[in-house]
PDB file of C-alpha atoms in Angstrom:
ATOM      1  CA  MET A   1     128.184  96.757  99.301  1.00 57.00           C
ATOM      2  CA  SER A   2     126.490  94.697 102.005  1.00 85.00           C
ATOM      3  CA  ARG A   3     123.129  95.836 103.285  1.00 93.00           C
ATOM      4  CA  THR A   4     122.713  96.522 106.987  1.00 96.00           C
ATOM      5  CA  ALA A   5     120.192  94.684 109.122  1.00 97.00           C
ATOM      6  CA  THR A   6     118.067  97.835 109.065  1.00 97.00           C
ATOM      7  CA  ASP A   7     118.176  97.919 105.245  1.00 98.00           C
ATOM      8  CA  VAL A   8     117.043  94.293 105.030  1.00 98.00           C
ATOM      9  CA  PHE A   9     114.363  94.750 107.688  1.00 98.00           C
ATOM     10  CA  LEU A  10     112.840  97.822 106.026  1.00 98.00           C
ATOM     11  CA  ASP A  11     112.923  96.207 102.578  1.00 98.00           C
ATOM     12  CA  HIS A  12     111.197  93.121 104.017  1.00 98.00           C
ATOM     13  CA  LEU A  13     108.445  95.287 105.521  1.00 97.00           C
ATOM     14  CA  GLU A  14     107.914  97.128 102.228  1.00 97.00           C
ATOM     15  CA  CYS A  15     107.729  93.854 100.276  1.00 96.00           C
ATOM     16  CA  ALA A  16     105.261  92.415 102.799  1.00 94.00           C
ATOM     17  CA  GLN A  17     103.086  95.525 102.554  1.00 94.00           C
ATOM     18  CA  ARG A  18     102.968  95.152  98.749  1.00 93.00           C
ATOM     19  CA  GLY A  19     102.396  91.391  98.975  1.00 92.00           C
ATOM     20  CA  ASP A  20     105.541  90.810  96.888  1.00 95.00           C
ATOM     21  CA  ILE A  21     106.661  87.537  98.458  1.00 95.00           C
ATOM     22  CA  ALA A  22     108.898  86.565  95.511  1.00 97.00           C
ATOM     23  CA  ALA A  23     110.988  89.753  95.719  1.00 97.00           C
ATOM     24  CA  ASP A  24     111.098  89.526  99.513  1.00 98.00           C
ATOM     25  CA  ILE A  25     112.445  85.979  99.413  1.00 98.00           C
ATOM     26  CA  GLU A  26     114.958  86.725  96.668  1.00 97.00           C
ATOM     27  CA  ARG A  27     116.363  89.866  98.288  1.00 97.00           C
ATOM     28  CA  ASN A  28     115.923  89.327 101.998  1.00 98.00           C
ATOM     29  CA  PHE A  29     115.851  85.673 103.085  1.00 98.00           C
ATOM     30  CA  SER A  30     118.731  83.247 103.394  1.00 98.00           C
ATOM     31  CA  PRO A  31     118.094  79.958 101.560  1.00 98.00           C
ATOM     32  CA  ALA A  32     118.769  78.254 104.910  1.00 98.00           C
ATOM     33  CA  CYS A  33     116.461  80.470 107.013  1.00 98.00           C
ATOM     34  CA  THR A  34     114.304  79.107 109.811  1.00 98.00           C
ATOM     35  CA  LEU A  35     110.943  80.546 110.875  1.00 98.00           C
ATOM     36  CA  LEU A  36     109.607  79.549 114.291  1.00 98.00           C
ATOM     37  CA  THR A  37     105.925  80.455 114.437  1.00 97.00           C
ATOM     38  CA  SER A  38     102.719  79.968 116.348  1.00 92.00           C
ATOM     39  CA  TYR A  39     101.773  77.554 113.554  1.00 95.00           C
ATOM     40  CA  GLY A  40     104.944  75.460 113.326  1.00 97.00           C
ATOM     41  CA  VAL A  41     108.483  75.535 111.980  1.00 98.00           C
ATOM     42  CA  PHE A  42     109.140  76.614 108.387  1.00 98.00           C
ATOM     43  CA  ARG A  43     112.535  76.190 106.701  1.00 98.00           C
ATOM     44  CA  GLY A  44     114.187  77.709 103.664  1.00 98.00           C
ATOM     45  CA  HIS A  45     112.595  79.649 100.845  1.00 98.00           C
ATOM     46  CA  GLU A  46     109.820  77.053 100.485  1.00 98.00           C
ATOM     47  CA  GLY A  47     109.069  77.505 104.173  1.00 98.00           C
ATOM     48  CA  VAL A  48     108.808  81.277 103.769  1.00 98.00           C
ATOM     49  CA  LYS A  49     106.361  80.730 100.887  1.00 97.00           C
ATOM     50  CA  ALA A  50     104.326  78.287 102.988  1.00 98.00           C
ATOM     51  CA  ALA A  51     104.187  80.639 105.994  1.00 97.00           C
ATOM     52  CA  ALA A  52     103.099  83.536 103.749  1.00 95.00           C
ATOM     53  CA  ALA A  53     100.457  81.342 102.088  1.00 95.00           C
ATOM     54  CA  LEU A  54      99.107  80.349 105.508  1.00 96.00           C
ATOM     55  CA  LEU A  55      98.794  83.990 106.597  1.00 95.00           C
ATOM     56  CA  ASP A  56      97.092  84.809 103.297  1.00 94.00           C
ATOM     57  CA  GLN A  57      94.655  81.928 103.824  1.00 95.00           C
ATOM     58  CA  GLN A  58      93.912  83.128 107.354  1.00 95.00           C
ATOM     59  CA  ILE A  59      93.386  86.853 106.708  1.00 94.00           C
ATOM     60  CA  GLY A  60      93.670  87.474 102.955  1.00 90.00           C
ATOM     61  CA  LYS A  61      95.331  90.377 101.188  1.00 87.00           C
ATOM     62  CA  THR A  62      95.312  93.369 103.475  1.00 91.00           C
ATOM     63  CA  GLU A  63      97.367  96.280 104.718  1.00 91.00           C
ATOM     64  CA  TYR A  64      99.612  95.703 107.709  1.00 95.00           C
ATOM     65  CA  HIS A  65      99.939  98.284 110.451  1.00 97.00           C
ATOM     66  CA  TYR A  66     103.462  98.400 111.852  1.00 97.00           C
ATOM     67  CA  ARG A  67     103.333  99.704 115.417  1.00 97.00           C
ATOM     68  CA  THR A  68     106.877  99.116 116.649  1.00 98.00           C
ATOM     69  CA  GLN A  69     109.953  98.711 114.465  1.00 98.00           C
ATOM     70  CA  MET A  70     113.447  98.492 115.874  1.00 98.00           C
ATOM     71  CA  THR A  71     116.843  97.088 115.051  1.00 98.00           C
ATOM     72  CA  ASP A  72     119.981  96.660 117.106  1.00 98.00           C
ATOM     73  CA  GLY A  73     122.973  95.120 115.381  1.00 97.00           C
ATOM     74  CA  GLU A  74     121.823  91.846 113.784  1.00 97.00           C
ATOM     75  CA  VAL A  75     118.487  91.744 115.620  1.00 98.00           C
ATOM     76  CA  ALA A  76     115.171  93.343 114.644  1.00 98.00           C
ATOM     77  CA  PHE A  77     111.722  93.433 116.225  1.00 98.00           C
ATOM     78  CA  LEU A  78     108.287  94.247 114.819  1.00 98.00           C
ATOM     79  CA  GLU A  79     104.842  94.634 116.392  1.00 98.00           C
ATOM     80  CA  TRP A  80     102.033  94.616 113.859  1.00 98.00           C
ATOM     81  CA  SER A  81      98.303  94.268 113.297  1.00 97.00           C
ATOM     82  CA  ALA A  82      96.057  93.654 110.295  1.00 96.00           C
ATOM     83  CA  GLU A  83      92.373  93.506 109.469  1.00 95.00           C
ATOM     84  CA  SER A  84      90.370  92.229 106.523  1.00 94.00           C
ATOM     85  CA  SER A  85      86.706  91.538 105.902  1.00 92.00           C
ATOM     86  CA  ARG A  86      87.095  88.012 107.308  1.00 92.00           C
ATOM     87  CA  ALA A  87      89.590  88.290 110.162  1.00 96.00           C
ATOM     88  CA  ARG A  88      91.772  90.509 112.276  1.00 96.00           C
ATOM     89  CA  ILE A  89      95.116  90.219 114.021  1.00 97.00           C
ATOM     90  CA  ASP A  90      95.878  92.562 116.912  1.00 97.00           C
ATOM     91  CA  ASP A  91      98.941  90.932 118.458  1.00 97.00           C
ATOM     92  CA  GLY A  92     101.472  90.308 115.679  1.00 97.00           C
ATOM     93  CA  ALA A  93     105.036  90.168 116.978  1.00 98.00           C
ATOM     94  CA  ASP A  94     108.055  89.120 114.903  1.00 98.00           C
ATOM     95  CA  SER A  95     111.729  88.997 115.762  1.00 98.00           C
ATOM     96  CA  TYR A  96     114.570  88.610 113.285  1.00 98.00           C
ATOM     97  CA  LEU A  97     118.194  87.550 113.120  1.00 98.00           C
ATOM     98  CA  ILE A  98     119.698  89.303 110.091  1.00 98.00           C
ATOM     99  CA  ARG A  99     123.225  88.356 109.113  1.00 97.00           C
ATOM    100  CA  ASN A 100     125.263  89.076 105.972  1.00 95.00           C
ATOM    101  CA  GLY A 101     122.386  90.932 104.320  1.00 96.00           C
ATOM    102  CA  ARG A 102     119.796  88.151 104.780  1.00 98.00           C
ATOM    103  CA  ILE A 103     117.181  87.083 107.305  1.00 98.00           C
ATOM    104  CA  GLU A 104     118.610  83.908 108.855  1.00 98.00           C
ATOM    105  CA  ALA A 105     115.923  83.317 111.481  1.00 98.00           C
ATOM    106  CA  MET A 106     112.564  84.720 112.519  1.00 98.00           C
ATOM    107  CA  THR A 107     110.062  84.152 115.259  1.00 98.00           C
ATOM    108  CA  ILE A 108     106.481  84.986 114.297  1.00 98.00           C
ATOM    109  CA  HIS A 109     103.532  85.194 116.666  1.00 98.00           C
ATOM    110  CA  TYR A 110      99.978  86.238 115.881  1.00 97.00           C
ATOM    111  CA  THR A 111      96.443  85.244 116.796  1.00 97.00           C
ATOM    112  CA  VAL A 112      93.763  85.213 114.096  1.00 97.00           C
ATOM    113  CA  GLN A 113      90.342  86.423 115.225  1.00 96.00           C
ATOM    114  CA  THR A 114      87.838  85.262 112.631  1.00 93.00           C
ATOM    115  CA  LYS A 115      84.922  87.602 112.025  1.00 88.00           C
ATOM    116  CA  THR A 116      81.428  86.168 112.010  1.00 80.00           C
ATOM    117  CA  GLU A 117      78.971  87.370 109.432  1.00 61.00           C
TER     118      GLU A 117
END
């Protein structure tokens, strides 16, 4: 049974919240996915790993706050924020194209505000 775009989207958000990138990639991302981000273009599963590693480097392990979540057909949208001891993100906004039970494309925008000690 094929998962709906909503199923994939919600599973992706749960995996991200747990920091389980490996499960997220395996279950939710197409091997040919493309991520267009504020920090460049990332392709395929290696690109997803690189984008996740960059976010981890910028803010560290933290809880994400999902403000807006919506899906319509193959398209999903997320507004999010996060805060750690070293940085905060107030303006996270991601959009998704989810087809055949996998994320095929994403746009990711966020601005890192580094905290000074």
